[in-house]
Amino acid sequence: MTDDAKKRAAEAALEEVRDGMTLGLGTGSTAVHFVRLVGERGFDVRGVPSSDDTAALAQEVGIELAVPDETTRIDLAVDGADEVDPDGHLIKGGGGALLREKIVAQAAERFVIIADASKRVTQLGAFPLPVEIERFGWGLTVRALREALAAAGQEGAELTLRPAKGGSGFALTDGGNYIVDARLGRIHDPAALDAALTMVPGVVTTGLFIGLADRIIYGTETGTENQDVR
C-alpha cells in the first residue's frame, strides 16, 4: 500500500504543473512516480534534475532537460522526503542527492513535497540525518561533527559513513562526496542544528531542509492530505 500512497501523492502534485514551466525534479522512489507521470501526461515543460538517476529517467520519459544558469527560473520543484515535522521542516537525503536537491529547492519559486503518510512525524530525528562531506580529511570532519553535535545537545550520536551499494567501499554522491548518516533519535531544534553542522569545515550540506517547503502532499490508503506551510 505504501507505493500506492506514494503514487497518489505524485498524481496530486500534477495539479500544480502547467505547460511552459521549468520543473525541479526530485530524487527517490516517490519522485520517480512524479517524473514518470509528467512524461506520460505529455506536459510541455523543461526539467532541472537533482541527480544523474533522475536526469536519465526524465530523458527516458521525454522530458526536456535544462542546464541551469543565473537566469534560470525554476517555477516548481517537486520532491520526496524521509521525514516531515508539523512545521514543514524536512529530513532528506536518504537517496544520496541532498546537495543537488537543496540547490533546486532553494531556487524554486514553489517547493512541493510528496510523501506517503508514514513520513509525517511529530519530531524529526528517527530517520538518520544525512550529512554530505568532502572526502579530504573525512575523519577529521567526522570528529568535528561529533563535537558540534555534542555542543548542540546531541551527545552520543552514532555516526556512520554510508557504505556503497554492494558493500565495497563508501557511497559517493553525484558530486563525488561522502555521506555521513547521523543517528540522533530526536532533533530538538532543527534550524539551530542545521546552522551548527553547516559551519563545520568539510561539511558540504546537511539533510535538514528548513523553511523551504510550501506544501506537503501526503498519500494515504484512500486519497491524499495537504499541509500548506507558507
Coordinates of C-alpha atoms in Angstrom, one line a residue:
M1 CA 0.0 0.0 0.0
T2 CA 2.9 2.4 0.6
D3 CA 3.8 2.5 -3.1
D4 CA 0.2 3.2 -4.0
A5 CA 0.2 6.0 -1.5
K6 CA 3.3 7.5 -3.0
K7 CA 1.8 7.4 -6.4
R8 CA -1.4 9.1 -5.1
A9 CA 0.7 11.9 -3.8
A10 CA 2.6 12.2 -7.1
E11 CA -0.6 12.3 -9.0
A12 CA -2.0 15.1 -6.8
A13 CA 1.1 17.2 -7.4
L14 CA 0.4 17.2 -11.1
E15 CA -2.4 19.7 -10.4
E16 CA 0.4 22.2 -9.8
V17 CA 2.1 21.7 -13.2
R18 CA 1.4 24.0 -16.1
D19 CA 2.7 23.9 -19.7
G20 CA 5.7 26.1 -20.1
M21 CA 7.1 25.6 -16.6
T22 CA 10.6 24.7 -15.7
L23 CA 10.3 22.0 -13.1
G24 CA 12.8 20.9 -10.4
L25 CA 12.7 17.1 -10.5
G26 CA 13.5 15.4 -7.2
T27 CA 15.2 12.1 -6.5
G28 CA 13.9 8.9 -4.8
S29 CA 11.1 6.4 -5.1
T30 CA 8.2 8.9 -4.7
A31 CA 9.8 11.4 -7.1
V32 CA 10.2 8.6 -9.7
H33 CA 6.4 8.4 -9.8
F34 CA 6.1 12.1 -10.4
V35 CA 8.7 12.2 -13.2
R36 CA 7.1 9.3 -14.9
L37 CA 3.6 10.8 -14.7
V38 CA 4.8 14.2 -16.0
G39 CA 6.2 12.4 -19.0
E40 CA 3.2 10.2 -19.5
R41 CA 0.8 13.1 -19.4
G42 CA 2.8 14.9 -22.1
F43 CA 3.3 18.2 -20.3
D44 CA 5.3 20.8 -22.3
V45 CA 7.9 21.5 -19.6
R46 CA 11.6 21.6 -19.0
G47 CA 13.2 19.7 -16.1
V48 CA 16.1 20.5 -13.8
P49 CA 17.0 17.1 -12.3
S50 CA 18.5 16.8 -8.8
S51 CA 20.5 13.7 -9.6
D52 CA 22.0 11.7 -12.5
D53 CA 19.4 9.0 -12.0
T54 CA 16.6 11.5 -12.3
A55 CA 18.1 13.0 -15.4
A56 CA 18.3 9.6 -17.0
L57 CA 14.6 8.9 -16.1
A58 CA 13.5 12.3 -17.4
Q59 CA 15.1 11.7 -20.7
E60 CA 13.6 8.2 -20.9
V61 CA 10.1 9.6 -20.5
G62 CA 10.6 12.5 -22.9
I63 CA 11.1 15.5 -20.6
E64 CA 13.5 18.1 -22.0
L65 CA 16.3 18.9 -19.6
A66 CA 17.6 22.3 -18.8
V67 CA 21.1 23.2 -17.6
P68 CA 20.5 25.9 -15.0
D69 CA 22.4 29.2 -15.0
E70 CA 22.0 32.5 -13.3
T71 CA 19.0 33.4 -15.5
T72 CA 17.1 30.1 -14.8
R73 CA 13.7 30.4 -13.1
I74 CA 12.5 27.1 -11.6
D75 CA 8.8 27.6 -11.3
L76 CA 8.0 24.5 -9.3
A77 CA 10.1 21.8 -7.6
V78 CA 8.6 18.5 -6.5
D79 CA 10.5 16.0 -4.4
G80 CA 10.0 13.4 -1.7
A81 CA 11.1 13.4 1.9
D82 CA 12.3 11.0 4.6
E83 CA 10.6 12.8 7.5
V84 CA 8.3 15.9 7.7
D85 CA 7.5 17.6 11.0
P86 CA 4.5 19.8 11.9
D87 CA 6.3 23.0 10.8
G88 CA 7.1 21.5 7.4
H89 CA 10.8 21.1 8.2
L90 CA 12.3 18.0 6.5
I91 CA 14.9 15.4 6.6
K92 CA 16.0 14.4 3.1
G93 CA 19.0 12.7 1.6
G94 CA 18.2 9.0 2.0
G95 CA 18.7 8.7 -1.7
G96 CA 22.0 10.4 -1.6
A97 CA 21.1 13.5 -3.6
L98 CA 20.8 16.0 -0.7
L99 CA 23.0 18.8 -2.1
R100 CA 21.5 19.0 -5.5
E101 CA 18.0 18.6 -4.0
K102 CA 18.7 21.5 -1.7
I103 CA 20.1 23.7 -4.6
V104 CA 16.9 23.0 -6.6
A105 CA 14.6 23.5 -3.7
Q106 CA 16.2 26.8 -2.7
A107 CA 16.0 28.2 -6.2
A108 CA 12.4 27.1 -6.9
E109 CA 9.5 29.7 -6.7
R110 CA 7.4 26.9 -5.2
F111 CA 8.6 23.7 -3.5
V112 CA 6.1 20.8 -3.1
I113 CA 6.9 17.7 -1.1
I114 CA 5.2 14.4 -2.0
A115 CA 5.3 11.5 0.5
D116 CA 3.3 8.7 1.9
A117 CA 1.7 9.4 5.2
S118 CA 4.3 7.4 7.2
K119 CA 6.8 10.2 6.6
R120 CA 4.8 12.6 8.8
V121 CA 6.3 12.8 12.3
T122 CA 5.8 14.9 15.4
Q123 CA 9.6 15.4 15.8
L124 CA 12.5 14.9 13.3
G125 CA 15.3 12.5 14.1
A126 CA 14.1 8.9 14.0
F127 CA 15.4 8.8 10.4
P128 CA 19.2 9.1 10.3
L129 CA 20.3 12.6 9.3
P130 CA 22.4 12.6 6.2
V131 CA 25.4 15.0 6.1
E132 CA 27.3 15.4 2.9
I133 CA 31.0 15.8 3.5
E134 CA 34.2 16.4 1.5
R135 CA 36.3 13.3 1.1
F136 CA 39.6 15.0 2.0
G137 CA 40.2 14.7 5.7
W138 CA 36.9 13.0 6.2
G139 CA 38.0 11.5 9.6
L140 CA 38.7 15.0 10.9
T141 CA 35.3 16.2 9.7
V142 CA 33.6 13.3 11.4
R143 CA 35.4 14.2 14.7
A144 CA 34.4 17.8 14.3
L145 CA 30.8 16.7 13.6
R146 CA 30.8 14.7 16.9
E147 CA 32.0 17.8 18.8
A148 CA 29.4 20.0 17.1
L149 CA 26.6 17.6 17.9
A150 CA 27.6 17.3 21.5
A151 CA 27.7 21.1 21.8
A152 CA 24.2 21.2 20.3
G153 CA 22.9 18.8 23.0
Q154 CA 23.0 15.7 20.7
E155 CA 25.6 13.7 22.7
G156 CA 26.1 10.1 21.9
A157 CA 25.1 10.3 18.3
E158 CA 26.1 7.3 16.2
L159 CA 27.9 8.5 13.0
T160 CA 28.4 6.1 10.1
L161 CA 30.0 6.7 6.7
R162 CA 27.4 5.4 4.3
P163 CA 28.6 2.2 2.5
A164 CA 28.4 1.9 -1.2
K165 CA 25.7 -0.3 -2.6
G166 CA 27.1 -3.8 -2.9
G167 CA 29.2 -3.4 0.2
S168 CA 32.5 -2.4 -1.4
G169 CA 33.9 1.0 -0.2
F170 CA 31.8 4.1 0.6
A171 CA 28.9 5.6 -1.2
L172 CA 29.6 8.7 -3.3
T173 CA 27.2 11.5 -4.2
D174 CA 26.9 12.6 -7.8
G175 CA 29.3 15.4 -6.8
G176 CA 31.9 12.9 -5.5
N177 CA 31.4 13.4 -1.8
Y178 CA 30.8 11.1 1.1
I179 CA 27.7 10.9 3.2
V180 CA 27.7 10.5 7.0
D181 CA 24.4 9.2 8.5
A182 CA 23.9 10.6 12.0
R183 CA 21.5 8.6 14.2
L184 CA 20.2 11.2 16.6
G185 CA 16.9 9.8 17.8
R186 CA 15.3 13.2 18.2
I187 CA 16.3 16.7 16.9
H188 CA 15.1 19.3 19.3
D189 CA 16.0 22.4 17.3
P190 CA 16.3 21.6 13.6
A191 CA 17.2 25.1 12.4
A192 CA 20.0 25.6 15.0
L193 CA 21.4 22.1 14.4
D194 CA 21.5 22.7 10.6
A195 CA 23.3 26.0 11.2
A196 CA 25.8 24.4 13.6
L197 CA 26.7 21.5 11.4
T198 CA 26.9 23.6 8.2
M199 CA 29.6 25.6 9.9
V200 CA 31.9 22.6 10.3
P201 CA 34.8 22.7 7.8
G202 CA 34.4 19.8 5.4
V203 CA 30.6 19.7 5.6
V204 CA 29.0 20.4 2.3
T205 CA 25.4 20.4 3.5
T206 CA 23.0 18.6 5.7
G207 CA 19.8 16.7 5.0
L208 CA 17.8 19.2 7.1
F209 CA 15.6 21.3 4.8
I210 CA 14.4 24.2 6.9
G211 CA 11.7 26.6 5.8
L212 CA 11.8 25.5 2.2
A213 CA 8.6 23.6 1.6
D214 CA 5.4 25.4 0.6
R215 CA 3.1 22.4 0.6
I216 CA 3.3 18.8 1.6
I217 CA 1.1 16.3 -0.1
Y218 CA 0.7 13.0 1.8
G219 CA -0.6 10.0 0.1
T220 CA -2.9 7.8 2.2
E221 CA -4.6 4.5 1.8
T222 CA -7.7 6.2 0.3
G223 CA -6.5 9.5 -1.1
T224 CA -4.3 12.5 -0.2
E225 CA -4.0 15.1 2.5
N226 CA -2.4 18.5 2.1
Q227 CA -0.3 20.5 4.6
D228 CA 0.3 24.1 3.5
V229 CA 3.3 25.5 5.2
R230 CA 3.6 29.0 3.8

